PDB file of C-alpha atoms and ligand atoms in Angstrom:
ATOM      1  CA  MET M1382      39.456 106.409  89.905  1.00 50.00           C
ATOM      2  CA  ARG M1383      36.273 106.179  91.919  1.00 62.00           C
ATOM      3  CA  VAL M1384      35.028 109.420  90.369  1.00 61.00           C
ATOM      4  CA  MET M1385      35.183 108.150  86.810  1.00 64.00           C
ATOM      5  CA  HIS M1386      34.003 104.759  87.898  1.00 92.00           C
ATOM      6  CA  VAL M1387      30.707 106.135  89.256  1.00 95.00           C
ATOM      7  CA  THR M1388      30.101 108.249  86.148  1.00 95.00           C
ATOM      8  CA  ASP M1389      30.711 105.177  84.008  1.00 95.00           C
ATOM      9  CA  GLU M1390      28.377 103.136  86.195  1.00 96.00           C
ATOM     10  CA  VAL M1391      25.622 105.732  85.743  1.00 97.00           C
ATOM     11  CA  LEU M1392      26.150 106.059  81.992  1.00 97.00           C
ATOM     12  CA  GLY M1393      26.272 102.267  81.722  1.00 97.00           C
ATOM     13  CA  LEU M1394      22.915 101.927  83.471  1.00 97.00           C
ATOM     14  CA  PHE M1395      21.360 104.468  81.115  1.00 98.00           C
ATOM     15  CA  ALA M1396      22.883 102.711  78.116  1.00 97.00           C
ATOM     16  CA  ALA M1397      21.504  99.360  79.252  1.00 96.00           C
ATOM     17  CA  ALA M1398      18.031 100.348  80.434  1.00 95.00           C
ATOM     18  CA  GLY M1399      17.417 104.010  79.539  1.00 96.00           C
ATOM     19  CA  GLY M1400      15.452 103.052  76.440  1.00 95.00           C
ATOM     20  CA  ASN M1401      12.623 101.495  78.467  1.00 93.00           C
ATOM     21  CA  ASN M1402       9.348 103.401  78.551  1.00 89.00           C
ATOM     22  CA  TYR M1403       7.420 101.831  81.409  1.00 89.00           C
ATOM     23  CA  ALA M1404       4.084 102.974  80.003  1.00 86.00           C
ATOM     24  CA  GLU M1405       5.146 106.652  79.775  1.00 89.00           C
ATOM     25  CA  GLN M1406       5.265 108.728  76.569  1.00 91.00           C
ATOM     26  CA  VAL M1407       9.024 109.098  76.839  1.00 95.00           C
ATOM     27  CA  SER M1408      11.931 106.747  77.480  1.00 96.00           C
ATOM     28  CA  MET M1409      13.511 106.623  80.925  1.00 97.00           C
ATOM     29  CA  GLU M1410      16.553 108.440  79.561  1.00 97.00           C
ATOM     30  CA  GLN M1411      14.455 111.207  78.021  1.00 97.00           C
ATOM     31  CA  HIS M1412      12.480 111.456  81.247  1.00 97.00           C
ATOM     32  CA  ALA M1413      15.656 111.828  83.328  1.00 98.00           C
ATOM     33  CA  LEU M1414      17.066 114.433  80.916  1.00 98.00           C
ATOM     34  CA  GLN M1415      13.845 116.428  80.989  1.00 97.00           C
ATOM     35  CA  ALA M1416      13.639 116.312  84.784  1.00 98.00           C
ATOM     36  CA  ALA M1417      17.264 117.509  85.030  1.00 98.00           C
ATOM     37  CA  ALA M1418      16.660 120.260  82.463  1.00 97.00           C
ATOM     38  CA  LEU M1419      13.604 121.466  84.396  1.00 97.00           C
ATOM     39  CA  ALA M1420      15.618 121.447  87.617  1.00 98.00           C
ATOM     40  CA  GLY M1421      18.429 123.421  85.984  1.00 97.00           C
ATOM     41  CA  ALA M1422      16.025 125.955  84.486  1.00 97.00           C
ATOM     42  CA  SER M1423      14.290 126.445  87.835  1.00 98.00           C
ATOM     43  CA  GLY M1424      17.520 127.508  89.500  1.00 98.00           C
ATOM     44  CA  ALA M1425      17.619 124.455  91.766  1.00 98.00           C
ATOM     45  CA  SER M1426      20.931 123.603  93.442  1.00 98.00           C
ATOM     46  CA  ASP M1427      23.348 121.427  91.480  1.00 98.00           C
ATOM     47  CA  ALA M1428      22.748 118.640  93.993  1.00 98.00           C
ATOM     48  CA  LEU M1429      19.033 118.714  93.208  1.00 98.00           C
ATOM     49  CA  VAL M1430      19.708 118.860  89.461  1.00 98.00           C
ATOM     50  CA  LEU M1431      21.812 115.736  89.908  1.00 98.00           C
ATOM     51  CA  ALA M1432      19.033 114.163  91.955  1.00 98.00           C
ATOM     52  CA  ALA M1433      16.583 114.959  89.137  1.00 98.00           C
ATOM     53  CA  LEU M1434      18.873 113.329  86.577  1.00 98.00           C
ATOM     54  CA  LEU M1435      19.276 110.228  88.749  1.00 98.00           C
ATOM     55  CA  HIS M1436      15.881 110.068  90.475  1.00 98.00           C
ATOM     56  CA  ASP M1437      14.673 106.968  88.630  1.00 97.00           C
ATOM     57  CA  VAL M1438      17.942 105.022  88.785  1.00 98.00           C
ATOM     58  CA  GLY M1439      16.113 102.440  90.908  1.00 98.00           C
ATOM     59  CA  HIS M1440      14.254 101.382  87.749  1.00 96.00           C
ATOM     60  CA  PHE M1441      17.620 100.350  86.289  1.00 97.00           C
ATOM     61  CA  LEU M1442      18.765  98.251  89.235  1.00 96.00           C
ATOM     62  CA  ALA M1443      16.188  95.463  89.304  1.00 95.00           C
ATOM     63  CA  GLU M1444      13.800  93.635  87.028  1.00 94.00           C
ATOM     64  CA  PRO M1445      10.466  95.480  86.646  1.00 94.00           C
ATOM     65  CA  ASP M1446       7.693  94.054  88.819  1.00 94.00           C
ATOM     66  CA  SER M1447       4.877  95.638  86.795  1.00 94.00           C
ATOM     67  CA  GLU M1448       4.337  97.339  83.441  1.00 93.00           C
ATOM     68  CA  PHE M1449       5.303 100.543  85.266  1.00 92.00           C
ATOM     69  CA  GLY M1450       8.779  99.354  86.207  1.00 93.00           C
ATOM     70  CA  VAL M1451      10.133  98.801  89.708  1.00 93.00           C
ATOM     71  CA  THR M1452       7.506  99.792  92.264  1.00 94.00           C
ATOM     72  CA  ASP M1453      10.001 100.391  95.078  1.00 94.00           C
ATOM     73  CA  HIS M1454      12.487 102.306  92.910  1.00 96.00           C
ATOM     74  CA  GLY M1455      12.648 105.282  95.276  1.00 97.00           C
ATOM     75  CA  THR M1456      14.032 103.176  98.108  1.00 97.00           C
ATOM     76  CA  THR M1457      16.382 101.070  95.991  1.00 97.00           C
ATOM     77  CA  GLY M1458      17.588 104.032  93.925  1.00 98.00           C
ATOM     78  CA  GLY M1459      18.104 106.143  97.030  1.00 98.00           C
ATOM     79  CA  ALA M1460      20.135 103.384  98.680  1.00 98.00           C
ATOM     80  CA  TRP M1461      22.312 102.927  95.580  1.00 98.00           C
ATOM     81  CA  LEU M1462      22.959 106.656  95.386  1.00 98.00           C
ATOM     82  CA  ALA M1463      23.661 106.887  99.144  1.00 98.00           C
ATOM     83  CA  GLU M1464      26.721 104.697  98.579  1.00 97.00           C
ATOM     84  CA  ARG M1465      28.052 107.088  95.958  1.00 97.00           C
ATOM     85  CA  PHE M1466      26.677 110.593  96.464  1.00 97.00           C
ATOM     86  CA  VAL M1467      25.984 112.997  99.330  1.00 98.00           C
ATOM     87  CA  ALA M1468      22.622 113.015 101.078  1.00 98.00           C
ATOM     88  CA  ALA M1469      21.505 116.151  99.191  1.00 98.00           C
ATOM     89  CA  VAL M1470      21.473 113.936  96.075  1.00 98.00           C
ATOM     90  CA  SER M1471      20.407 110.557  97.447  1.00 98.00           C
ATOM     91  CA  GLU M1472      17.781 111.637  99.970  1.00 98.00           C
ATOM     92  CA  PRO M1473      15.396 113.495  97.620  1.00 98.00           C
ATOM     93  CA  VAL M1474      15.587 110.436  95.357  1.00 98.00           C
ATOM     94  CA  ARG M1475      14.841 108.051  98.222  1.00 98.00           C
ATOM     95  CA  LEU M1476      11.837 110.201  99.124  1.00 98.00           C
ATOM     96  CA  HIS M1477      10.450 111.043  95.679  1.00 98.00           C
ATOM     97  CA  VAL M1478       7.890 108.241  95.674  1.00 97.00           C
ATOM     98  CA  ALA M1479       6.881 109.147  99.224  1.00 97.00           C
ATOM     99  CA  ALA M1480       6.570 112.764  98.048  1.00 98.00           C
ATOM    100  CA  LYS M1481       3.955 111.723  95.504  1.00 97.00           C
ATOM    101  CA  ARG M1482       1.993 109.853  98.163  1.00 97.00           C
ATOM    102  CA  PHE M1483       2.334 112.888 100.464  1.00 98.00           C
ATOM    103  CA  ARG M1484       1.058 115.320  97.850  1.00 97.00           C
ATOM    104  CA  CYS M1485      -1.919 113.077  97.181  1.00 97.00           C
ATOM    105  CA  PHE M1486      -2.692 113.262 100.909  1.00 97.00           C
ATOM    106  CA  VAL M1487      -2.483 117.067 101.206  1.00 97.00           C
ATOM    107  CA  ASP M1488      -3.987 117.791  97.769  1.00 96.00           C
ATOM    108  CA  PRO M1489      -6.408 115.177  96.393  1.00 89.00           C
ATOM    109  CA  ALA M1490      -6.578 117.098  93.065  1.00 94.00           C
ATOM    110  CA  TYR M1491      -2.851 116.397  92.527  1.00 95.00           C
ATOM    111  CA  GLU M1492      -3.591 112.880  91.348  1.00 93.00           C
ATOM    112  CA  GLU M1493      -5.383 114.305  88.296  1.00 93.00           C
ATOM    113  CA  GLN M1494      -2.118 115.931  87.177  1.00 91.00           C
ATOM    114  CA  LEU M1495      -0.218 112.648  87.243  1.00 93.00           C
ATOM    115  CA  SER M1496       0.477 110.626  84.126  1.00 92.00           C
ATOM    116  CA  PRO M1497      -1.520 107.378  83.782  1.00 91.00           C
ATOM    117  CA  ALA M1498       1.623 105.380  84.568  1.00 89.00           C
ATOM    118  CA  SER M1499       2.277 107.440  87.682  1.00 91.00           C
ATOM    119  CA  VAL M1500      -1.285 106.829  88.855  1.00 92.00           C
ATOM    120  CA  GLY M1501      -0.702 103.137  88.176  1.00 91.00           C
ATOM    121  CA  THR M1502       2.407 103.063  90.358  1.00 91.00           C
ATOM    122  CA  LEU M1503       0.649 105.138  93.017  1.00 94.00           C
ATOM    123  CA  ARG M1504      -1.815 102.287  93.516  1.00 93.00           C
ATOM    124  CA  LEU M1505       1.015  99.772  93.835  1.00 94.00           C
ATOM    125  CA  GLN M1506       2.905 102.100  96.187  1.00 94.00           C
ATOM    126  CA  GLY M1507       0.007 102.303  98.633  1.00 95.00           C
ATOM    127  CA  GLY M1508      -1.927 105.349  97.352  1.00 96.00           C
ATOM    128  CA  ALA M1509      -2.174 108.605  99.305  1.00 97.00           C
ATOM    129  CA  MET M1510      -0.394 108.723 102.649  1.00 98.00           C
ATOM    130  CA  SER M1511      -2.235 108.432 105.938  1.00 98.00           C
ATOM    131  CA  ALA M1512      -1.992 111.385 108.338  1.00 98.00           C
ATOM    132  CA  THR M1513       0.589 109.466 110.378  1.00 98.00           C
ATOM    133  CA  GLU M1514       2.715 108.726 107.305  1.00 98.00           C
ATOM    134  CA  ALA M1515       2.452 112.369 106.207  1.00 98.00           C
ATOM    135  CA  GLU M1516       3.689 113.545 109.593  1.00 98.00           C
ATOM    136  CA  ALA M1517       6.690 111.244 109.369  1.00 98.00           C
ATOM    137  CA  PHE M1518       7.414 112.420 105.825  1.00 98.00           C
ATOM    138  CA  GLU M1519       7.336 116.087 106.838  1.00 98.00           C
ATOM    139  CA  ALA M1520       9.913 115.363 109.545  1.00 98.00           C
ATOM    140  CA  GLU M1521      12.418 114.138 106.940  1.00 98.00           C
ATOM    141  CA  ALA M1522      15.343 116.549 106.448  1.00 98.00           C
ATOM    142  CA  PHE M1523      14.960 116.454 102.656  1.00 98.00           C
ATOM    143  CA  ALA M1524      11.160 116.460 102.455  1.00 98.00           C
ATOM    144  CA  ALA M1525      11.032 119.886 100.775  1.00 98.00           C
ATOM    145  CA  ASP M1526      13.665 118.899  98.199  1.00 98.00           C
ATOM    146  CA  ALA M1527      11.805 115.663  97.517  1.00 98.00           C
ATOM    147  CA  LEU M1528       8.611 117.638  96.835  1.00 98.00           C
ATOM    148  CA  THR M1529      10.493 119.973  94.505  1.00 98.00           C
ATOM    149  CA  LEU M1530      12.036 116.983  92.744  1.00 98.00           C
ATOM    150  CA  ARG M1531       8.538 115.595  92.375  1.00 97.00           C
ATOM    151  CA  SER M1532       7.529 118.590  90.229  1.00 97.00           C
ATOM    152  CA  PHE M1533      10.527 118.020  87.925  1.00 98.00           C
ATOM    153  CA  ASP M1534       9.608 114.342  87.750  1.00 97.00           C
ATOM    154  CA  ASP M1535       5.971 115.064  86.861  1.00 96.00           C
ATOM    155  CA  GLY M1536       6.969 117.708  84.309  1.00 96.00           C
ATOM    156  CA  GLY M1537       9.609 115.589  82.603  1.00 96.00           C
ATOM    157  CA  LYS M1538       7.304 113.501  80.468  1.00 95.00           C
ATOM    158  CA  VAL M1539       6.825 115.547  77.303  1.00 94.00           C
ATOM    159  CA  ALA M1540       7.049 113.676  74.003  1.00 93.00           C
ATOM    160  CA  ASP M1541       9.569 114.811  71.358  1.00 91.00           C
ATOM    161  CA  LEU M1542      11.335 117.503  73.350  1.00 92.00           C
ATOM    162  CA  ASP M1543      14.709 118.678  72.069  1.00 92.00           C
ATOM    163  CA  ILE M1544      16.971 118.973  75.109  1.00 93.00           C
ATOM    164  CA  PRO M1545      20.646 118.452  76.051  1.00 93.00           C
ATOM    165  CA  ALA M1546      21.913 114.870  75.777  1.00 95.00           C
ATOM    166  CA  LEU M1547      23.142 112.755  78.666  1.00 96.00           C
ATOM    167  CA  ASP M1548      26.763 113.418  77.822  1.00 95.00           C
ATOM    168  CA  GLU M1549      26.293 117.106  78.627  1.00 96.00           C
ATOM    169  CA  TRP M1550      25.661 116.166  82.249  1.00 97.00           C
ATOM    170  CA  ARG M1551      29.036 114.452  82.517  1.00 96.00           C
ATOM    171  CA  PRO M1552      30.779 117.390  84.261  1.00 96.00           C
ATOM    172  CA  LEU M1553      28.074 117.428  86.924  1.00 96.00           C
ATOM    173  CA  LEU M1554      28.260 113.648  87.316  1.00 96.00           C
ATOM    174  CA  ASP M1555      32.044 113.919  87.636  1.00 94.00           C
ATOM    175  CA  SER M1556      31.914 116.782  90.125  1.00 94.00           C
ATOM    176  CA  LEU M1557      33.635 115.842  93.366  1.00 92.00           C
ATOM    177  CA  GLU M1558      31.410 118.220  95.291  1.00 95.00           C
ATOM    178  CA  PHE M1559      28.597 115.705  95.479  1.00 96.00           C
ATOM    179  CA  ARG M1560      30.589 112.517  95.871  1.00 95.00           C
ATOM    180  CA  LEU M1561      31.340 110.568  99.008  1.00 92.00           C
TER     181      LEU M1561
HETATM  182 FE1  LIG X 744      10.453 109.830  87.371  1.00 58.58          FE
END
């Protein structure tokens, strides 16, 4: 029961809020689908593909606090997923905003690759990490996965891309392997 329930919860969130754009070129649903497709094509683990599909779920769980959506969506999305999925799914999501701030610290040119909306949220999220914050981030068990997820996130913003629909991810969403 729980298995189907969680899939329905996820699909329900996409149905309710996936059409929002939050100042990007693509809807949140398209963005999630593109991130998941990039993850799948890269040969990432199924857990990380699932994380890519669900990485912005935090935007669906609260009212937006800016034109860019929910500033703290990494933390809130990660916490929501941690109640439903294994850490290999929830932790990269929890850390994907931190991963952006980390990359800006280690590579100042990275910011130029970000979409305008992502730069906007970066400001609200505190900008590039300090050296102390970066050290703490690197000590996280899923730091590397969060950085990989970040590349799927950044790449998943292409207008008018023809890719598999949400329903095609249902078997992965239903998979018991990644559920608590
Ligand atoms: Fe994203």
